[in-house]
Amino acid sequence: MQTVMALSAVAALILGGWIYYNTQILNGGTSIAEAIPQLIAYEKAYGHLRDAQPKITAINLKGDLYPNEESRFAVKGTYTLQNQTQQAIDTILINIPQAVQVNQLTLNGVVGKPGVQYPGLRVYTVSLPAPLKPGATLTATFDLLRHPPAGFVANTGDFDGYLTNGTSFLSTDILPQIGLARLLVTNPKTREESGLPPLDPATEQARASQFNTNHPDTNLARYSAILSTAPDQIIFTAGDLVREWTEGNRRYFEYRSQVPVAKLVPFISGRYEVRRDEWQGIPIAIYYHPGHDRNVQHLLNGAKQGLDYASQHFGPYPHKSLRIVETPYVSEALSHPGGHINMGEKLAFLTNLNDNDATVVNSAFRFAAHEVAHQWWGHQVHISPTVPGSKILTESLSEYTANQVYAKQFGQVGLEVALRDNLNTYLQNRSKSDVPLVEASENHLVYQKGSLAMFALQDYLGEEVVNRTLAKFLQDHSKVPPYPSAQDLVAALRQVTPAKYQYLITDLFETVTLYNNKAESATVKPRLDGKYDVTLTLSTQKVQSDNVGNETSTDMKNEEIDIGIYDAAGQLIYLKKHPFSIGTTKLTIMVNQRPAKAGIDPLHKLIDKVPDDNRVAVTETAD
């Protein structure tokens, strides 16, 4: 397993590099032929600094956005940099996106000098007059100007950031990155031919656990910003809103994080309407495009119940406010540090929901609950995204939280629909990738399958047992580095799992295990006492799949699986676990009401290859 995981670390590095290459290099005007020699020259010049650079511990910004003037963004700011290594640092690298104009860049007054060219970035080096000792700090000062890209940006789909009403971009689009740029040449042959040292998988895996690959120059940092925009707009970033005011023809907003946060923060400006509410004294605001208020109440309900559940089970909400901000159509949902959530209009604001139809997932409620959960799973438990399987710590646990909240709001019928929706998405996308969750990165695995695994585990162990374990996991891993891994979570869950359920940890997280359960028939016979005997014939099978989809039958030894019986209204009148082994089983169960349907694993808690045959109609027994 260790060898596989180490190789996966390099694979993740390659994938991350490919994404970075497409978004930052090709769209920065650099061709493939130009990029590779630049990457080689850059690493030869600065590779020795890879683990010898300071970390950002505080970010302070003053930015002015001009949405009516080509959405240019002028920002001045400072970083506090700390040497968190065990050696003195005499040279510091600073990388800034190529499209950004650099007006000033200094470290403790020392001006940055242009360095070796790197694709899509402006590279600067600062040679310190005196080495920065371990634990010591210095201040980086910068004055930058960003213009939006001209037209559509190839290969990114980035045409949602600059619209008539709405300017949206991220800190990675403008702010300096300290230290070695994250993209390296990973092809072993190219590295050897270029005279670069080989990348050792075990070393890369160990290194990845020590920094966040999305922003390797920062673990967690104090964050504050004073931002201005047009007088008819609101501008957002991460953190709680401290104050707002108007000065001249500009509208100003000051934000500050209550706790140190990750560096990836948004900048959003637009003309918004707002709906306000509160939860336990915490103000909640939903900002939406005029006329897009259809599902605002669902979003508020999901946010409030998400806060209620997560704070009750996992720990206090660490911020003084929560806001959800609508972003243009192609945008997805994204939870940022400091209680800020971006929500794409197509996901929640424009969806046509029927409040009276529990058989359709209320996506607005569910998305709000999921994104709120990220304020725990993603912003209190932090991950290094290229560590294999690490996304289950954020996406699987947030989706699990959303399922728990959804069940409490919409009951058994709504829960069944939500779980089936997750199962369908996973099954429909298995051909793309299907690996154990401890190695997973694809969305259908870390969102849908991961949430099903967590829901099944709490169903067997008990909600309180699982949630208590998750709360302790959060407490144990809230300080980084090192960044927690999927194996850390699995180990914590295995520790609280009784011996008879240990197979669940293996099946749910460490292997690709699927069931092929089927309800062959169900008959009913009225009893003299007014009750009913329901006789079910059921078949059960369990298989394990390898990384190319080859399946091998695996043993089942009295594994407990739900049996459910429904009345004519679709309500469960019986739900209880029974032991099963491979093969055919016949059961007779007494119920108090006339049954209409019955089956095995009716709520789809297990990963069943063909879930449609889990239930059958109940027929009368022939006398």
mmCIF file of C-alpha atoms in Angstrom, residues 61-301:
data_model
loop_
_atom_site.group_PDB
_atom_site.id
_atom_site.type_symbol
_atom_site.label_atom_id
_atom_site.label_comp_id
_atom_site.label_asym_id
_atom_site.label_seq_id
_atom_site.Cartn_x
_atom_site.Cartn_y
_atom_site.Cartn_z
ATOM 1 C CA LEU A 61 -4.235 44.283 1.626
ATOM 2 C CA LYS A 62 -5.596 47.589 0.375
ATOM 3 C CA GLY A 63 -7.249 47.135 -2.991
ATOM 4 C CA ASP A 64 -9.292 49.254 -5.390
ATOM 5 C CA LEU A 65 -11.473 47.544 -8.003
ATOM 6 C CA TYR A 66 -12.838 49.530 -10.933
ATOM 7 C CA PRO A 67 -15.661 47.381 -12.388
ATOM 8 C CA ASN A 68 -16.702 50.096 -14.843
ATOM 9 C CA GLU A 69 -13.144 50.644 -16.055
ATOM 10 C CA GLU A 70 -12.243 47.243 -17.512
ATOM 11 C CA SER A 71 -12.414 45.730 -14.001
ATOM 12 C CA ARG A 72 -8.837 46.678 -13.275
ATOM 13 C CA PHE A 73 -7.720 45.923 -9.732
ATOM 14 C CA ALA A 74 -4.978 47.883 -7.998
ATOM 15 C CA VAL A 75 -3.710 46.360 -4.778
ATOM 16 C CA LYS A 76 -1.070 47.340 -2.281
ATOM 17 C CA GLY A 77 -0.182 44.988 0.508
ATOM 18 C CA THR A 78 2.231 43.429 2.915
ATOM 19 C CA TYR A 79 3.124 39.893 3.879
ATOM 20 C CA THR A 80 4.740 38.917 7.151
ATOM 21 C CA LEU A 81 7.228 36.156 6.281
ATOM 22 C CA GLN A 82 8.655 33.789 8.879
ATOM 23 C CA ASN A 83 11.531 31.362 8.520
ATOM 24 C CA GLN A 84 9.930 28.130 9.724
ATOM 25 C CA THR A 85 12.839 25.958 8.587
ATOM 26 C CA GLN A 86 15.840 24.844 10.649
ATOM 27 C CA GLN A 87 18.361 26.759 8.541
ATOM 28 C CA ALA A 88 19.082 30.403 7.777
ATOM 29 C CA ILE A 89 17.670 31.762 4.493
ATOM 30 C CA ASP A 90 19.684 34.192 2.392
ATOM 31 C CA THR A 91 17.705 34.238 -0.894
ATOM 32 C CA ILE A 92 13.940 34.522 -1.349
ATOM 33 C CA LEU A 93 11.992 33.842 -4.546
ATOM 34 C CA ILE A 94 8.843 35.787 -5.427
ATOM 35 C CA ASN A 95 6.558 34.757 -8.298
ATOM 36 C CA ILE A 96 3.795 36.981 -9.693
ATOM 37 C CA PRO A 97 1.320 36.158 -12.502
ATOM 38 C CA GLN A 98 2.579 37.381 -15.866
ATOM 39 C CA ALA A 99 -0.528 39.503 -16.500
ATOM 40 C CA VAL A 100 0.053 41.536 -13.329
ATOM 41 C CA GLN A 101 1.890 44.848 -13.510
ATOM 42 C CA VAL A 102 4.487 45.185 -10.745
ATOM 43 C CA ASN A 103 4.922 48.740 -9.454
ATOM 44 C CA GLN A 104 6.793 47.883 -6.254
ATOM 45 C CA LEU A 105 8.219 44.730 -4.712
ATOM 46 C CA THR A 106 10.541 44.809 -1.693
ATOM 47 C CA LEU A 107 11.565 42.684 1.285
ATOM 48 C CA ASN A 108 12.483 44.823 4.294
ATOM 49 C CA GLY A 109 13.214 47.583 1.801
ATOM 50 C CA VAL A 110 15.378 45.431 -0.491
ATOM 51 C CA VAL A 111 14.086 45.605 -4.068
ATOM 52 C CA GLY A 112 13.316 42.355 -5.884
ATOM 53 C CA LYS A 113 15.385 41.730 -9.005
ATOM 54 C CA PRO A 114 14.108 39.909 -12.121
ATOM 55 C CA GLY A 115 15.124 36.262 -12.097
ATOM 56 C CA VAL A 116 15.213 33.288 -14.430
ATOM 57 C CA GLN A 117 12.137 33.236 -16.647
ATOM 58 C CA TYR A 118 9.293 30.892 -15.694
ATOM 59 C CA PRO A 119 6.201 30.141 -17.855
ATOM 60 C CA GLY A 120 3.260 32.399 -17.015
ATOM 61 C CA LEU A 121 5.027 34.117 -14.104
ATOM 62 C CA ARG A 122 7.263 37.075 -13.399
ATOM 63 C CA VAL A 123 10.098 35.795 -11.221
ATOM 64 C CA TYR A 124 11.978 37.984 -8.760
ATOM 65 C CA THR A 125 14.780 37.199 -6.339
ATOM 66 C CA VAL A 126 15.842 39.040 -3.213
ATOM 67 C CA SER A 127 19.296 38.509 -1.723
ATOM 68 C CA LEU A 128 19.038 39.454 1.926
ATOM 69 C CA PRO A 129 21.793 41.653 3.444
ATOM 70 C CA ALA A 130 21.814 39.279 6.427
ATOM 71 C CA PRO A 131 20.417 35.725 6.421
ATOM 72 C CA LEU A 132 16.952 35.279 7.938
ATOM 73 C CA LYS A 133 17.472 33.083 10.996
ATOM 74 C CA PRO A 134 15.077 30.261 11.954
ATOM 75 C CA GLY A 135 11.985 31.761 13.604
ATOM 76 C CA ALA A 136 12.792 35.307 12.452
ATOM 77 C CA THR A 137 10.405 37.424 10.355
ATOM 78 C CA LEU A 138 10.546 40.103 7.705
ATOM 79 C CA THR A 139 8.026 42.150 5.711
ATOM 80 C CA ALA A 140 7.293 41.898 1.994
ATOM 81 C CA THR A 141 5.705 44.997 0.450
ATOM 82 C CA PHE A 142 4.050 45.076 -2.965
ATOM 83 C CA ASP A 143 2.113 47.410 -5.263
ATOM 84 C CA LEU A 144 0.381 45.588 -8.142
ATOM 85 C CA LEU A 145 -2.132 46.237 -10.927
ATOM 86 C CA ARG A 146 -4.203 43.574 -12.653
ATOM 87 C CA HIS A 147 -6.162 43.939 -15.861
ATOM 88 C CA PRO A 148 -8.671 41.219 -16.840
ATOM 89 C CA PRO A 149 -7.788 38.874 -19.720
ATOM 90 C CA ALA A 150 -8.772 40.043 -23.184
ATOM 91 C CA GLY A 151 -11.730 38.053 -24.506
ATOM 92 C CA PHE A 152 -12.241 34.439 -23.451
ATOM 93 C CA VAL A 153 -9.271 32.708 -21.875
ATOM 94 C CA ALA A 154 -8.452 29.518 -23.749
ATOM 95 C CA ASN A 155 -8.838 26.146 -22.008
ATOM 96 C CA THR A 156 -10.172 27.548 -18.715
ATOM 97 C CA GLY A 157 -13.820 28.383 -19.327
ATOM 98 C CA ASP A 158 -12.947 31.607 -17.524
ATOM 99 C CA PHE A 159 -15.604 33.819 -19.048
ATOM 100 C CA ASP A 160 -17.687 34.117 -15.886
ATOM 101 C CA GLY A 161 -15.386 36.468 -13.997
ATOM 102 C CA TYR A 162 -16.106 39.691 -15.891
ATOM 103 C CA LEU A 163 -19.754 40.325 -16.656
ATOM 104 C CA THR A 164 -22.073 43.342 -16.724
ATOM 105 C CA ASN A 165 -22.990 42.690 -13.112
ATOM 106 C CA GLY A 166 -20.221 40.746 -11.474
ATOM 107 C CA THR A 167 -16.433 40.755 -11.302
ATOM 108 C CA SER A 168 -14.927 37.655 -9.705
ATOM 109 C CA PHE A 169 -11.388 36.334 -9.359
ATOM 110 C CA LEU A 170 -9.104 34.690 -6.819
ATOM 111 C CA SER A 171 -5.995 35.653 -4.902
ATOM 112 C CA THR A 172 -3.968 33.309 -7.130
ATOM 113 C CA ASP A 173 -4.748 35.642 -10.052
ATOM 114 C CA ILE A 174 -2.849 38.579 -8.553
ATOM 115 C CA LEU A 175 -1.062 38.028 -5.237
ATOM 116 C CA PRO A 176 2.646 37.122 -5.061
ATOM 117 C CA GLN A 177 3.723 33.553 -4.316
ATOM 118 C CA ILE A 178 6.789 33.116 -2.159
ATOM 119 C CA GLY A 179 9.248 30.330 -2.906
ATOM 120 C CA LEU A 180 9.724 27.819 -5.687
ATOM 121 C CA ALA A 181 6.832 27.698 -8.167
ATOM 122 C CA ARG A 182 5.026 24.405 -7.760
ATOM 123 C CA LEU A 183 5.248 23.046 -11.314
ATOM 124 C CA LEU A 184 8.342 20.938 -11.977
ATOM 125 C CA VAL A 185 9.336 18.727 -14.889
ATOM 126 C CA THR A 186 8.102 15.278 -13.827
ATOM 127 C CA ASN A 187 8.942 13.112 -16.830
ATOM 128 C CA PRO A 188 11.846 10.875 -15.646
ATOM 129 C CA LYS A 189 13.472 10.734 -19.079
ATOM 130 C CA THR A 190 13.324 14.514 -19.559
ATOM 131 C CA ARG A 191 14.758 15.080 -16.090
ATOM 132 C CA GLU A 192 17.623 12.676 -16.729
ATOM 133 C CA GLU A 193 18.428 14.162 -20.138
ATOM 134 C CA SER A 194 18.345 17.670 -18.668
ATOM 135 C CA GLY A 195 20.635 16.836 -15.773
ATOM 136 C CA LEU A 196 17.907 17.220 -13.137
ATOM 137 C CA PRO A 197 17.872 14.816 -10.170
ATOM 138 C CA PRO A 198 15.153 12.117 -10.139
ATOM 139 C CA LEU A 199 11.985 12.681 -8.109
ATOM 140 C CA ASP A 200 11.736 10.017 -5.420
ATOM 141 C CA PRO A 201 8.063 9.025 -4.820
ATOM 142 C CA ALA A 202 8.516 8.466 -1.078
ATOM 143 C CA THR A 203 10.255 11.824 -0.665
ATOM 144 C CA GLU A 204 7.561 13.600 -2.680
ATOM 145 C CA GLN A 205 4.845 11.989 -0.549
ATOM 146 C CA ALA A 206 6.563 13.065 2.661
ATOM 147 C CA ARG A 207 7.086 16.594 1.316
ATOM 148 C CA ALA A 208 3.418 16.891 0.263
ATOM 149 C CA SER A 209 2.295 16.289 3.848
ATOM 150 C CA GLN A 210 4.251 19.346 4.957
ATOM 151 C CA PHE A 211 2.624 22.029 2.797
ATOM 152 C CA ASN A 212 -0.606 22.916 1.032
ATOM 153 C CA THR A 213 0.025 22.344 -2.663
ATOM 154 C CA ASN A 214 -2.594 24.983 -3.599
ATOM 155 C CA HIS A 215 -0.504 27.641 -1.853
ATOM 156 C CA PRO A 216 2.811 26.126 -0.722
ATOM 157 C CA ASP A 217 4.024 29.445 0.669
ATOM 158 C CA THR A 218 1.339 29.528 3.373
ATOM 159 C CA ASN A 219 -0.049 27.169 5.953
ATOM 160 C CA LEU A 220 -2.443 29.503 7.783
ATOM 161 C CA ALA A 221 -2.176 33.281 7.913
ATOM 162 C CA ARG A 222 -3.905 36.203 9.588
ATOM 163 C CA TYR A 223 -5.849 38.034 6.868
ATOM 164 C CA SER A 224 -7.209 41.567 6.604
ATOM 165 C CA ALA A 225 -8.234 43.705 3.651
ATOM 166 C CA ILE A 226 -9.686 47.149 2.939
ATOM 167 C CA LEU A 227 -11.272 47.058 -0.507
ATOM 168 C CA SER A 228 -13.137 49.650 -2.559
ATOM 169 C CA THR A 229 -15.435 49.369 -5.543
ATOM 170 C CA ALA A 230 -17.970 51.405 -7.533
ATOM 171 C CA PRO A 231 -20.554 53.272 -5.400
ATOM 172 C CA ASP A 232 -23.450 51.041 -6.518
ATOM 173 C CA GLN A 233 -21.606 47.750 -5.848
ATOM 174 C CA ILE A 234 -20.511 45.577 -2.935
ATOM 175 C CA ILE A 235 -17.062 43.977 -2.867
ATOM 176 C CA PHE A 236 -16.360 40.780 -0.951
ATOM 177 C CA THR A 237 -13.359 38.817 0.213
ATOM 178 C CA ALA A 238 -12.715 36.307 2.983
ATOM 179 C CA GLY A 239 -13.252 37.186 6.646
ATOM 180 C CA ASP A 240 -15.863 39.004 8.682
ATOM 181 C CA LEU A 241 -17.019 42.437 7.546
ATOM 182 C CA VAL A 242 -15.672 44.919 10.113
ATOM 183 C CA ARG A 243 -17.055 48.139 8.644
ATOM 184 C CA GLU A 244 -18.163 49.830 5.438
ATOM 185 C CA TRP A 245 -18.264 53.444 4.351
ATOM 186 C CA THR A 246 -18.433 55.752 1.335
ATOM 187 C CA GLU A 247 -15.689 58.202 0.511
ATOM 188 C CA GLY A 248 -15.819 60.370 -2.575
ATOM 189 C CA ASN A 249 -17.144 58.259 -5.424
ATOM 190 C CA ARG A 250 -15.974 54.977 -3.888
ATOM 191 C CA ARG A 251 -17.563 52.442 -1.551
ATOM 192 C CA TYR A 252 -15.197 50.858 0.992
ATOM 193 C CA PHE A 253 -15.347 47.579 2.941
ATOM 194 C CA GLU A 254 -12.975 46.286 5.599
ATOM 195 C CA TYR A 255 -12.657 42.543 6.243
ATOM 196 C CA ARG A 256 -10.712 40.633 8.867
ATOM 197 C CA SER A 257 -10.458 36.929 9.658
ATOM 198 C CA GLN A 258 -11.098 35.894 13.256
ATOM 199 C CA VAL A 259 -8.609 33.034 13.017
ATOM 200 C CA PRO A 260 -5.637 32.327 10.720
ATOM 201 C CA VAL A 261 -6.910 31.103 7.351
ATOM 202 C CA ALA A 262 -5.729 29.529 4.110
ATOM 203 C CA LYS A 263 -4.333 31.898 1.491
ATOM 204 C CA LEU A 264 -6.844 31.118 -1.289
ATOM 205 C CA VAL A 265 -9.373 33.970 -0.981
ATOM 206 C CA PRO A 266 -11.895 35.499 -3.403
ATOM 207 C CA PHE A 267 -12.463 39.012 -4.695
ATOM 208 C CA ILE A 268 -16.037 39.604 -5.884
ATOM 209 C CA SER A 269 -17.872 42.798 -6.743
ATOM 210 C CA GLY A 270 -21.392 43.358 -8.036
ATOM 211 C CA ARG A 271 -24.777 44.947 -7.548
ATOM 212 C CA TYR A 272 -26.623 42.689 -5.128
ATOM 213 C CA GLU A 273 -29.856 42.455 -3.252
ATOM 214 C CA VAL A 274 -29.562 40.868 0.175
ATOM 215 C CA ARG A 275 -31.693 38.705 2.477
ATOM 216 C CA ARG A 276 -30.605 38.707 6.112
ATOM 217 C CA ASP A 277 -31.219 36.285 8.948
ATOM 218 C CA GLU A 278 -29.323 35.011 11.948
ATOM 219 C CA TRP A 279 -28.371 31.812 13.734
ATOM 220 C CA GLN A 280 -27.663 31.907 17.453
ATOM 221 C CA GLY A 281 -26.689 35.558 17.185
ATOM 222 C CA ILE A 282 -24.499 34.985 14.108
ATOM 223 C CA PRO A 283 -25.688 37.182 11.200
ATOM 224 C CA ILE A 284 -26.328 35.343 7.931
ATOM 225 C CA ALA A 285 -26.638 37.150 4.602
ATOM 226 C CA ILE A 286 -27.536 35.836 1.147
ATOM 227 C CA TYR A 287 -26.414 38.204 -1.637
ATOM 228 C CA TYR A 288 -28.120 37.593 -4.967
ATOM 229 C CA HIS A 289 -28.556 39.121 -8.407
ATOM 230 C CA PRO A 290 -31.791 41.146 -8.573
ATOM 231 C CA GLY A 291 -34.672 38.818 -9.403
ATOM 232 C CA HIS A 292 -32.846 35.636 -8.382
ATOM 233 C CA ASP A 293 -34.618 35.260 -5.045
ATOM 234 C CA ARG A 294 -36.538 32.084 -5.902
ATOM 235 C CA ASN A 295 -34.585 29.761 -3.627
ATOM 236 C CA VAL A 296 -33.098 32.162 -1.096
ATOM 237 C CA GLN A 297 -35.203 30.785 1.753
ATOM 238 C CA HIS A 298 -34.022 27.236 0.964
ATOM 239 C CA LEU A 299 -30.422 28.463 1.082
ATOM 240 C CA LEU A 300 -31.024 30.138 4.423
ATOM 241 C CA ASN A 301 -32.645 27.004 5.831
#
